[in-house]
PDB file of C-alpha atoms in Angstrom:
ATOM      1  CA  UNK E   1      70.745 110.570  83.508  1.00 74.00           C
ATOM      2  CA  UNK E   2      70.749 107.208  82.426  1.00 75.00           C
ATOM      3  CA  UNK E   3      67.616 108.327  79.862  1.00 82.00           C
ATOM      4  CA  UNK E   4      69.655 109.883  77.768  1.00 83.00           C
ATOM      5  CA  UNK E   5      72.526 106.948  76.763  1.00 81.00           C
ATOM      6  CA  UNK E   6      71.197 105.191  74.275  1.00 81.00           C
ATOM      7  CA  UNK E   7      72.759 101.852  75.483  1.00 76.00           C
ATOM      8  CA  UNK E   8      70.712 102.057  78.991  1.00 75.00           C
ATOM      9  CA  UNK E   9      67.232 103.398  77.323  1.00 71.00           C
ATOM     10  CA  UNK E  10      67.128 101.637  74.132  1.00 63.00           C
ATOM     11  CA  UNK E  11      68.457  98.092  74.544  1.00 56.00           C
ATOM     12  CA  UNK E  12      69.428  96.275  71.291  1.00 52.00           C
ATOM     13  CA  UNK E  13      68.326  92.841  70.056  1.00 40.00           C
ATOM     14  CA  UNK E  14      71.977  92.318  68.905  1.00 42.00           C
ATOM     15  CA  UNK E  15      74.088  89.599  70.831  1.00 41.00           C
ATOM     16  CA  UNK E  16      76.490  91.756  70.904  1.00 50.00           C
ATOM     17  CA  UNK E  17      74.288  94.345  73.653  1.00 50.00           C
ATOM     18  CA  UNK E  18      71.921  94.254  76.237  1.00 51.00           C
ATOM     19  CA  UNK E  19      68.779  92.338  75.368  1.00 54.00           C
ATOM     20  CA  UNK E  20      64.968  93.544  76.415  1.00 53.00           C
ATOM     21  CA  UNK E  21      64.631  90.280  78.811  1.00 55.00           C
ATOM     22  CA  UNK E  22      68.022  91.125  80.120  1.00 54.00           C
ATOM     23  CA  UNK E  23      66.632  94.972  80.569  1.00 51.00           C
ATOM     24  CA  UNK E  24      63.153  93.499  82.224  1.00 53.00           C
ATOM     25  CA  UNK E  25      65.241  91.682  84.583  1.00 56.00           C
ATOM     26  CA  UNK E  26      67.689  93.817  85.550  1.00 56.00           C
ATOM     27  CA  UNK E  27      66.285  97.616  85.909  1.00 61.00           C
ATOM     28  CA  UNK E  28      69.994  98.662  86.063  1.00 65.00           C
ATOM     29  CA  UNK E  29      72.296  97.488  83.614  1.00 65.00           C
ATOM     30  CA  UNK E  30      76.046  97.786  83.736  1.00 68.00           C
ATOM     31  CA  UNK E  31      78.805  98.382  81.057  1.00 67.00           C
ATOM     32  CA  UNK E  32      82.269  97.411  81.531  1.00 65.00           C
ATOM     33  CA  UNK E  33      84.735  98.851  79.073  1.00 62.00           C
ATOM     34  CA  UNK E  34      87.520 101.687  79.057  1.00 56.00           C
ATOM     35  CA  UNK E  35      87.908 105.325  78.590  1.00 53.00           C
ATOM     36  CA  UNK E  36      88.150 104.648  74.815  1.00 58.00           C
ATOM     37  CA  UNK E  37      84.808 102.208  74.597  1.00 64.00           C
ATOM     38  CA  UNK E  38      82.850 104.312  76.966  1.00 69.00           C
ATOM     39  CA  UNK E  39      78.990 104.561  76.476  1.00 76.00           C
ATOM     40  CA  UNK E  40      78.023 108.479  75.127  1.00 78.00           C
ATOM     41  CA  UNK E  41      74.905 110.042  75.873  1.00 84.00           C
ATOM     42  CA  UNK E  42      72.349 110.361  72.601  1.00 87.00           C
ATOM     43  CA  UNK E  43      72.974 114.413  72.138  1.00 88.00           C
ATOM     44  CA  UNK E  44      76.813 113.332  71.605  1.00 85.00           C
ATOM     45  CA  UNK E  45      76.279 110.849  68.658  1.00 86.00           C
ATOM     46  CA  UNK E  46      73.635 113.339  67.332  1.00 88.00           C
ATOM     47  CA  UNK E  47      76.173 116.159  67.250  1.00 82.00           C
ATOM     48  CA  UNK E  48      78.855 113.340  65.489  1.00 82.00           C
ATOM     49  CA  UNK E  49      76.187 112.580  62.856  1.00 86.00           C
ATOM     50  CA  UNK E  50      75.689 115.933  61.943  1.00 81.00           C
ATOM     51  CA  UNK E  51      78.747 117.031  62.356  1.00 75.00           C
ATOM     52  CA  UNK E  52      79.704 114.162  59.212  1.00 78.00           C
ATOM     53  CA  UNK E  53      76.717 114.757  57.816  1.00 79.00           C
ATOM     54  CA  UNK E  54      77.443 118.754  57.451  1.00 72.00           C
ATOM     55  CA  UNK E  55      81.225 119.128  57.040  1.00 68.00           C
ATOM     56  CA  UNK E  56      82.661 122.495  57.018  1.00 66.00           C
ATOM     57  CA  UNK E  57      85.539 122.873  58.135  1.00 65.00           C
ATOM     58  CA  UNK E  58      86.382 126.569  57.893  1.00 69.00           C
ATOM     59  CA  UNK E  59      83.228 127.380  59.686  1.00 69.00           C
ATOM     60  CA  UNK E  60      81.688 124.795  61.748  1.00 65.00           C
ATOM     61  CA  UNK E  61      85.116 123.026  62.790  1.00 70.00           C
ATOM     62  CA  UNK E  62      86.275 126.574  64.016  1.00 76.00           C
ATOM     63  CA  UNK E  63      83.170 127.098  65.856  1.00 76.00           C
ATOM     64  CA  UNK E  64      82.851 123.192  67.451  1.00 73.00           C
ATOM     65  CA  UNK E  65      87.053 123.825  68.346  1.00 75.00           C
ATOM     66  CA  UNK E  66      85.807 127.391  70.176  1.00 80.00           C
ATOM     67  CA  UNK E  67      83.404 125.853  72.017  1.00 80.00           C
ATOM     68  CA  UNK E  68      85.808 122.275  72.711  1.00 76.00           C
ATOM     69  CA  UNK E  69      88.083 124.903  74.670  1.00 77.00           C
ATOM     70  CA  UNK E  70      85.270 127.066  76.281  1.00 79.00           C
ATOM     71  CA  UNK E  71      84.260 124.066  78.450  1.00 75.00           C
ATOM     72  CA  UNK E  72      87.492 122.631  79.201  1.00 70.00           C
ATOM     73  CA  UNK E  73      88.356 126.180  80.429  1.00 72.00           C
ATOM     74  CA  UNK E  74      85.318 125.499  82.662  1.00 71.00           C
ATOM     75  CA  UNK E  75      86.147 122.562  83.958  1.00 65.00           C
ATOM     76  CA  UNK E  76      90.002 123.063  84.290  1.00 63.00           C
ATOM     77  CA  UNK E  77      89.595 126.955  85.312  1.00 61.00           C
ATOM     78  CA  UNK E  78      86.199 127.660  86.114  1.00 56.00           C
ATOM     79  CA  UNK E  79      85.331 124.358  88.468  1.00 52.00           C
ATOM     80  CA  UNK E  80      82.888 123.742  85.897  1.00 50.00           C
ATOM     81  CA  UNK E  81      81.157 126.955  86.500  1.00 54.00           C
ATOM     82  CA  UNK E  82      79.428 127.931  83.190  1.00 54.00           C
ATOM     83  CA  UNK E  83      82.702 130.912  81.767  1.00 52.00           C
ATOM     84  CA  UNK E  84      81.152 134.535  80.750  1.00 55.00           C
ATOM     85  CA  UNK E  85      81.833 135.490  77.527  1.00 56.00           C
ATOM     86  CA  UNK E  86      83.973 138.451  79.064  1.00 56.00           C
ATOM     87  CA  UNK E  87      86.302 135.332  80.960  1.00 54.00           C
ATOM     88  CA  UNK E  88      86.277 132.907  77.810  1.00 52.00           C
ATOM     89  CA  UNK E  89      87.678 136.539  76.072  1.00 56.00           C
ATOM     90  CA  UNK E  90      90.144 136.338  78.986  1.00 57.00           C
ATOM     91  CA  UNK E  91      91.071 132.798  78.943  1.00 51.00           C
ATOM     92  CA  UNK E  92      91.726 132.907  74.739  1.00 54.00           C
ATOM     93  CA  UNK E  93      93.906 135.847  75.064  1.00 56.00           C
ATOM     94  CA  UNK E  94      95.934 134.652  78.034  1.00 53.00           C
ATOM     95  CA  UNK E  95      95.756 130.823  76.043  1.00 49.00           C
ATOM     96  CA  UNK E  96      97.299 133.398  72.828  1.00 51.00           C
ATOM     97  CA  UNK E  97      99.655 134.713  74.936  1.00 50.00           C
ATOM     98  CA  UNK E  98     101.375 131.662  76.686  1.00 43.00           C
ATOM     99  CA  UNK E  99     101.869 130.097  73.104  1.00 40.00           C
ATOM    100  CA  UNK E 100     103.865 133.335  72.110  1.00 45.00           C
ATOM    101  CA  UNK E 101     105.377 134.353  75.370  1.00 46.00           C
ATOM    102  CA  UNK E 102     108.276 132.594  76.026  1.00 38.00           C
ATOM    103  CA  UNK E 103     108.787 133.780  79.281  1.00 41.00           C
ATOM    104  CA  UNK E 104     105.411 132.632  80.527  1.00 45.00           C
ATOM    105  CA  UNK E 105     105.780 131.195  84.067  1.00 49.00           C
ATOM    106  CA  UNK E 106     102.603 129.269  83.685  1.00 50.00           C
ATOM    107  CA  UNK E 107     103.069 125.607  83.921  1.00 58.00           C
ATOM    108  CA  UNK E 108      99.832 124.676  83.787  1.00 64.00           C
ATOM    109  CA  UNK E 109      99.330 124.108  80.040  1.00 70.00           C
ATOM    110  CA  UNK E 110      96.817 122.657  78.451  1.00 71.00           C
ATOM    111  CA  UNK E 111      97.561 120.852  74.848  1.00 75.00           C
ATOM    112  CA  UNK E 112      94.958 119.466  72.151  1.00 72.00           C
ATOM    113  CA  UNK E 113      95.431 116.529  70.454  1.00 77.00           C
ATOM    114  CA  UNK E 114      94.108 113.828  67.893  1.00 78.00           C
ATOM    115  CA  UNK E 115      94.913 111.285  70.770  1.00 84.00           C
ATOM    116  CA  UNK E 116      96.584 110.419  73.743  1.00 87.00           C
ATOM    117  CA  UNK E 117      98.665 107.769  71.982  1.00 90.00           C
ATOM    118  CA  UNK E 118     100.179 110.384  69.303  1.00 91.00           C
ATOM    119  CA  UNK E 119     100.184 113.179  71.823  1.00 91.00           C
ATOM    120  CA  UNK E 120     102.783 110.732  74.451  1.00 94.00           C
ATOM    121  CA  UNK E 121     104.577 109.549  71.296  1.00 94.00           C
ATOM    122  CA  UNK E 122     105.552 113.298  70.474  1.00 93.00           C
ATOM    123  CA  UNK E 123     106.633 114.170  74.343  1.00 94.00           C
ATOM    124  CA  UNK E 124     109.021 111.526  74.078  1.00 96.00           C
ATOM    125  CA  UNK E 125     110.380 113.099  71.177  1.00 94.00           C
ATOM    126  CA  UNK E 126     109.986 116.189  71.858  1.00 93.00           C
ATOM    127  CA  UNK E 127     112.346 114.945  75.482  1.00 94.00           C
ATOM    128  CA  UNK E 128     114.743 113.604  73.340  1.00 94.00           C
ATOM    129  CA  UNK E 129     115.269 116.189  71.070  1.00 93.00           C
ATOM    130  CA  UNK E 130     115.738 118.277  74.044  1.00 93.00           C
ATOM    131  CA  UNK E 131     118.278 116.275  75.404  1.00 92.00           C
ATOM    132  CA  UNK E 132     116.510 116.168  78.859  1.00 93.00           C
ATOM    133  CA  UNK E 133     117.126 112.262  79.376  1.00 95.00           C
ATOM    134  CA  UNK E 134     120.233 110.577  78.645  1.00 94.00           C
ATOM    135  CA  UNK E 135     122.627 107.467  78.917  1.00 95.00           C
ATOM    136  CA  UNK E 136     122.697 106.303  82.630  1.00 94.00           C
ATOM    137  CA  UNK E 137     119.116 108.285  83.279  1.00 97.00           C
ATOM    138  CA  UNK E 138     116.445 106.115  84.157  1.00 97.00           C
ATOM    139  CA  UNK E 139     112.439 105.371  82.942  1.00 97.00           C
ATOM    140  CA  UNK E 140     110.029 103.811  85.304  1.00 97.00           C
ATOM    141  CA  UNK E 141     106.996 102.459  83.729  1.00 97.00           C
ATOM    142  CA  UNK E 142     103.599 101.168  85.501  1.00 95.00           C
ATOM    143  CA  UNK E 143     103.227  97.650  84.135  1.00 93.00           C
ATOM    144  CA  UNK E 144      99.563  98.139  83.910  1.00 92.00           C
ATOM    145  CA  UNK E 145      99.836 101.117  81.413  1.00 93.00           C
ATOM    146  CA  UNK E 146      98.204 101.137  78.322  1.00 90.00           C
ATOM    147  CA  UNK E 147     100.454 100.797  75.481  1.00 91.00           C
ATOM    148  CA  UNK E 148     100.165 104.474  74.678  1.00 93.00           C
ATOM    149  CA  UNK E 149     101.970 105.113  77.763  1.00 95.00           C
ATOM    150  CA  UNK E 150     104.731 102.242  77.395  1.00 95.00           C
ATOM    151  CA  UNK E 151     106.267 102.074  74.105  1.00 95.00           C
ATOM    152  CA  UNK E 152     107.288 105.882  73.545  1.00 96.00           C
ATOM    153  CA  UNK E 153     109.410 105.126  76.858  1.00 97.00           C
ATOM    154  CA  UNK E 154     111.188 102.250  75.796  1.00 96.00           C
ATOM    155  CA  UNK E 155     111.649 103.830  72.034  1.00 96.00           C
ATOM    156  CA  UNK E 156     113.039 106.843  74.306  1.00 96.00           C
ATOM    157  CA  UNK E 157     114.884 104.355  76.323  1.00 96.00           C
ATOM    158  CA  UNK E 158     116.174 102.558  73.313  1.00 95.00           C
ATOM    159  CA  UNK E 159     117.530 105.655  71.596  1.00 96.00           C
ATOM    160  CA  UNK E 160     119.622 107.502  74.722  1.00 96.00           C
ATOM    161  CA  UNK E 161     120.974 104.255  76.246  1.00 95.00           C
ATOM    162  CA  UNK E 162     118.613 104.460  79.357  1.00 96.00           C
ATOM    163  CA  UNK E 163     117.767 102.277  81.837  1.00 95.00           C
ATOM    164  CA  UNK E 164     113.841 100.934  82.181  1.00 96.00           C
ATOM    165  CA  UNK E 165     112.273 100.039  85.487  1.00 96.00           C
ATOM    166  CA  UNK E 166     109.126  98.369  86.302  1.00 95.00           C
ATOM    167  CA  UNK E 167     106.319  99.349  88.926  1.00 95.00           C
ATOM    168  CA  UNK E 168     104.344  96.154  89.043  1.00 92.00           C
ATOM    169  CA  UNK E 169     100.951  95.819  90.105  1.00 86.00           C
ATOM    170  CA  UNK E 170     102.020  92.986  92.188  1.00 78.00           C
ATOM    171  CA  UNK E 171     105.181  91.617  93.717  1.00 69.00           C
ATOM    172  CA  UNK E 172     106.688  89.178  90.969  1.00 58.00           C
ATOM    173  CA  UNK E 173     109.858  88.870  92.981  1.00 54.00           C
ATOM    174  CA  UNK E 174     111.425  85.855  93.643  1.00 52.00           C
ATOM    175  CA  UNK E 175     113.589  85.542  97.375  1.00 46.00           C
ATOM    176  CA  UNK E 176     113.494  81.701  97.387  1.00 44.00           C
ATOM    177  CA  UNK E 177     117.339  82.020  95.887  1.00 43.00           C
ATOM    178  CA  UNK E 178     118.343  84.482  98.338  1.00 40.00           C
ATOM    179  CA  UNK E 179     118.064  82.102 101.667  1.00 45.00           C
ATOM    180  CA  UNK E 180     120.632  80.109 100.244  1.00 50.00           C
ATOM    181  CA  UNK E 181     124.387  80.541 101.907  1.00 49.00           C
ATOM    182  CA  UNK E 182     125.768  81.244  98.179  1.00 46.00           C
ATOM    183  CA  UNK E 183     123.372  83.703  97.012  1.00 46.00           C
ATOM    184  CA  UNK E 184     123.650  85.979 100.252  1.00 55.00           C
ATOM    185  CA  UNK E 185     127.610  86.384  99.720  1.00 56.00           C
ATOM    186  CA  UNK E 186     126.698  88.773  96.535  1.00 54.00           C
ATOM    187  CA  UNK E 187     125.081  91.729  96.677  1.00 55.00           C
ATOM    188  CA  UNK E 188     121.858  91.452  95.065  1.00 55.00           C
ATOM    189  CA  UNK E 189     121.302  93.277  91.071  1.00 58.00           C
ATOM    190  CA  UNK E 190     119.690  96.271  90.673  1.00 66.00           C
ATOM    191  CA  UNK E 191     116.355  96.764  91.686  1.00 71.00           C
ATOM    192  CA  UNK E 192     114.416  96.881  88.178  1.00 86.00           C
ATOM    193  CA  UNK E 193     111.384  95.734  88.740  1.00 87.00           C
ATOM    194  CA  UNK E 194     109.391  95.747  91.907  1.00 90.00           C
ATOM    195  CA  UNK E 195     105.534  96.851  93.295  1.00 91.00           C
ATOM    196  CA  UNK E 196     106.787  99.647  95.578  1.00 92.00           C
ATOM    197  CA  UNK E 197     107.556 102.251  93.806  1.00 94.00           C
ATOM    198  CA  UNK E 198     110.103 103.817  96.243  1.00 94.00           C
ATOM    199  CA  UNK E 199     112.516 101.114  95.791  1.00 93.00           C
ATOM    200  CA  UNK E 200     112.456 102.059  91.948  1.00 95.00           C
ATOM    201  CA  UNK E 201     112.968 105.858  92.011  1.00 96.00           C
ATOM    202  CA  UNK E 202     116.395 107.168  92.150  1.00 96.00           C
ATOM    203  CA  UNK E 203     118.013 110.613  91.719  1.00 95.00           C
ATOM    204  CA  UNK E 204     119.085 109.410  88.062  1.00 96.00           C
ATOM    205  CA  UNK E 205     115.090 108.825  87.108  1.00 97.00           C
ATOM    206  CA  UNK E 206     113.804 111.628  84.371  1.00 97.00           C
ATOM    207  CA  UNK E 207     110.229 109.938  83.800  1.00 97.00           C
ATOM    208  CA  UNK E 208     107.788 108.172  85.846  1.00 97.00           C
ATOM    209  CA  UNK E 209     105.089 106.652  83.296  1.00 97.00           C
ATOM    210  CA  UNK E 210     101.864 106.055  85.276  1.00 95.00           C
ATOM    211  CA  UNK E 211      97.865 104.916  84.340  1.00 92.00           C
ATOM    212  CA  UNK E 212      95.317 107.533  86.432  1.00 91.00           C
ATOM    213  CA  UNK E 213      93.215 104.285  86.303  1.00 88.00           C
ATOM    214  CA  UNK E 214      93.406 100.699  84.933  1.00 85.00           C
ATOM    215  CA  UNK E 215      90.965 100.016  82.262  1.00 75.00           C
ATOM    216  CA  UNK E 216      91.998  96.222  82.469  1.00 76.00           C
ATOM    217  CA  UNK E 217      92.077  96.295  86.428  1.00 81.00           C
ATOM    218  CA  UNK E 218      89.848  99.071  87.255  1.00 77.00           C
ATOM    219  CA  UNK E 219      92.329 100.264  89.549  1.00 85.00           C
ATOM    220  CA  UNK E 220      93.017 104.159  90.441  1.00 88.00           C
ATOM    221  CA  UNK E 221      96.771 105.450  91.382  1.00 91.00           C
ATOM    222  CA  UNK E 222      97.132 107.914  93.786  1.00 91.00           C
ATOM    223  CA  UNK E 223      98.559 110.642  91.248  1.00 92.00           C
ATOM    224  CA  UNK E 224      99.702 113.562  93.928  1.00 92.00           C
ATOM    225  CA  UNK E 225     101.265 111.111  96.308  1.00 94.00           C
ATOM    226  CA  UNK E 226     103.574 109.783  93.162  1.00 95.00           C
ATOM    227  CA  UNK E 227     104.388 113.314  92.086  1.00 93.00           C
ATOM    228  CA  UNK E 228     105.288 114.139  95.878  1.00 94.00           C
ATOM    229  CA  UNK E 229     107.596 111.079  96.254  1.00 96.00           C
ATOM    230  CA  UNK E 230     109.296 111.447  92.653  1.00 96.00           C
ATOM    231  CA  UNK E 231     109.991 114.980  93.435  1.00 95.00           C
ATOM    232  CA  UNK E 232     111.036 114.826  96.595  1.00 95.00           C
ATOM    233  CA  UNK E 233     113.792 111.800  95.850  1.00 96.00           C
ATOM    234  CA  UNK E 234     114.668 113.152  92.236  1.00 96.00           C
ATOM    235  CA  UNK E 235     114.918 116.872  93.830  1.00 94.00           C
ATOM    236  CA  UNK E 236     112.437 118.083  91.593  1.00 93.00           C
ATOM    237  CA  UNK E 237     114.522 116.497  88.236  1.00 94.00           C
ATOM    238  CA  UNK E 238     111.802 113.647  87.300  1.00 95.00           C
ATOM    239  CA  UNK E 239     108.606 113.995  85.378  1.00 94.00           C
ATOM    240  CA  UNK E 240     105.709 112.328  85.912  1.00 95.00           C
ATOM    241  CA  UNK E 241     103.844 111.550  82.799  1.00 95.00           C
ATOM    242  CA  UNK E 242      99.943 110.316  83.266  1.00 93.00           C
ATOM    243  CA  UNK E 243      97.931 108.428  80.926  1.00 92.00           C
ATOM    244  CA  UNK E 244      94.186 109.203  82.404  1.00 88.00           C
ATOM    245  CA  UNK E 245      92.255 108.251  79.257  1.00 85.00           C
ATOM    246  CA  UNK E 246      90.421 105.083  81.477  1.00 83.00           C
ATOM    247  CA  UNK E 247      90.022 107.900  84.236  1.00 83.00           C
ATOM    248  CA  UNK E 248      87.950 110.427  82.416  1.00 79.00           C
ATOM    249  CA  UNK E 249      84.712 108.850  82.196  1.00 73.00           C
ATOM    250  CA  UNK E 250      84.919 108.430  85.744  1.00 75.00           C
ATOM    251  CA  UNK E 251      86.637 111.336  87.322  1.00 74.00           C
ATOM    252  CA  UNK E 252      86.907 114.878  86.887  1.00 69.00           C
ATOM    253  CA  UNK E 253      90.538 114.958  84.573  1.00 62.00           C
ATOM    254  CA  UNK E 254      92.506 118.218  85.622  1.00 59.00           C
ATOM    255  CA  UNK E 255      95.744 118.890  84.715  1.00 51.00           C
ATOM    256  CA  UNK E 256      95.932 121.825  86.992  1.00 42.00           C
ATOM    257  CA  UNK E 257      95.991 119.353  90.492  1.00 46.00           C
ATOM    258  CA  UNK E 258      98.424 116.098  91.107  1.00 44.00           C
ATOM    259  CA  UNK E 259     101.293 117.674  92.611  1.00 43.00           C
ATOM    260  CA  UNK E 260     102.694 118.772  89.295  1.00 44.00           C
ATOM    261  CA  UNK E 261     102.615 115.583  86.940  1.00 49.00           C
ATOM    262  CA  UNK E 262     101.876 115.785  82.948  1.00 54.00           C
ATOM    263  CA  UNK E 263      98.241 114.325  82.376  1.00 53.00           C
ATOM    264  CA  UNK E 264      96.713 113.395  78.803  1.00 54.00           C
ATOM    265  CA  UNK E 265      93.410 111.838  77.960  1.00 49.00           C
TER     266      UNK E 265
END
């Protein structure tokens, strides 16, 4: 497998990359870097080049989008079981009809994008338009999100008067101010920031914002345990909204498992 990733069977002079000594040394070279950095194998950036190379957008964009959705169907639908043409026929004409049907009971819904960053920025719109969050409601965000996954939220948050809550990686509270007779006469503030995320979920929280996995800490969350726990304590009224760009190189992304949260990537 490795053969065919140019970075692994062709190491570069450049600074910048592996070196041949480096290669000679080490028969098994590793590259750290996110979702969005991640190392493509050779028949990828061949299909890039000639897709630039050839542009046609009427034809061959129509085609490359056809066959983009054929093996996501696969791999969402078909446990990455090869789809006959008979089933991709299916899957199109069901994929038609949930886009038209308004009663669709379908929730399982799967949306193509230029990015995840624009795609999150437009479901926070599109929740505010709605009116499905409002003054009083509440936003938890994982501090170790990418921005694509934080600043819709507090735009969101900014807009409807809600109130945003941190789930931090680590506890960055500080008790030394409690043990003192003065401070334990008031009741302490609002939890708003805190590493367990139970303490932050209430019945007034609409969105959970969570990383599938850290690109900075290389850290993966345990997306249907959060779903379970924000449904259970919201009774079924918060969303949980997953960023798994940093996740896909590494696991199989499906929207269709996680106890019910929103994924993008």
């Amino acid at each position: 497998a490795r053969s065919q990733f140019p970075y692994f069977a062709e190491p570069s002079s450049s600074s910048e990359t592996i070196t041949s000594e480096q290669c000679a040394t080490n028969s098994n070279p590793i590259f750290f870097e996110s979702g969005g950095g991640a190392q493509v194998p050779k028949i990828v950036s061949d299909a890039v080049v000639t897709s630039m190379s050839h542009r046609d957008r009427s034809i061959v964009g129509v085609a490359h989008q056809r066959e983009a959705r054929a093996a996501l169907s696969s791999l969402l639908i078909n446990n990455g079981a090869p789809p006959s043409e008979e089933n991709q026929q299916q899957h199109q004409d069901k994929n038609n009809n949930s886009m038209s049907n308004s009663n669709n009971n379908n929730n399982h819904v799967l949306i193509m994008g230029s990015n995840a960053s624009s795609l999150l920025n437009q479901l926070a719109q599109k929740i505010c338009a709605s009116c499905l969050i409002s003054k009083g409601d509440e936003i938890v965000i994982a501090s170790e999100n990418h921005l694509a996954n934080v600043t819709p939220w507090l735009e969101l948050a900014k807009v409807v008067g809600a109130t945003v809550k941190w789930w931090t990686v680590a506890d960055t509270t500080n008790d030394t101010a409690m043990k003192n007779d003065e401070a334990k006469r008031h009741p302490p503030p609002p939890i708003t920031e805190s590493c367990i995320l139970s303490k932050l979920i209430t019945k007034k929280t609409k969105i959970v914002a969570v990383s599938h996995a850290s690109n900075i800490l290389g850290m993966e969350r345990d997306i249907p345990f959060i779903c379970n726990l924000v449904h259970r304590i919201t009774k079924n009224k918060g969303q949980v909204v997953v960023d798994g760009v940093a996740a896909a190189p590494h696991l199989l992304a499906s929207g269709l498992t996680g106890g019910g949260g929103e994924e993008g990537g």
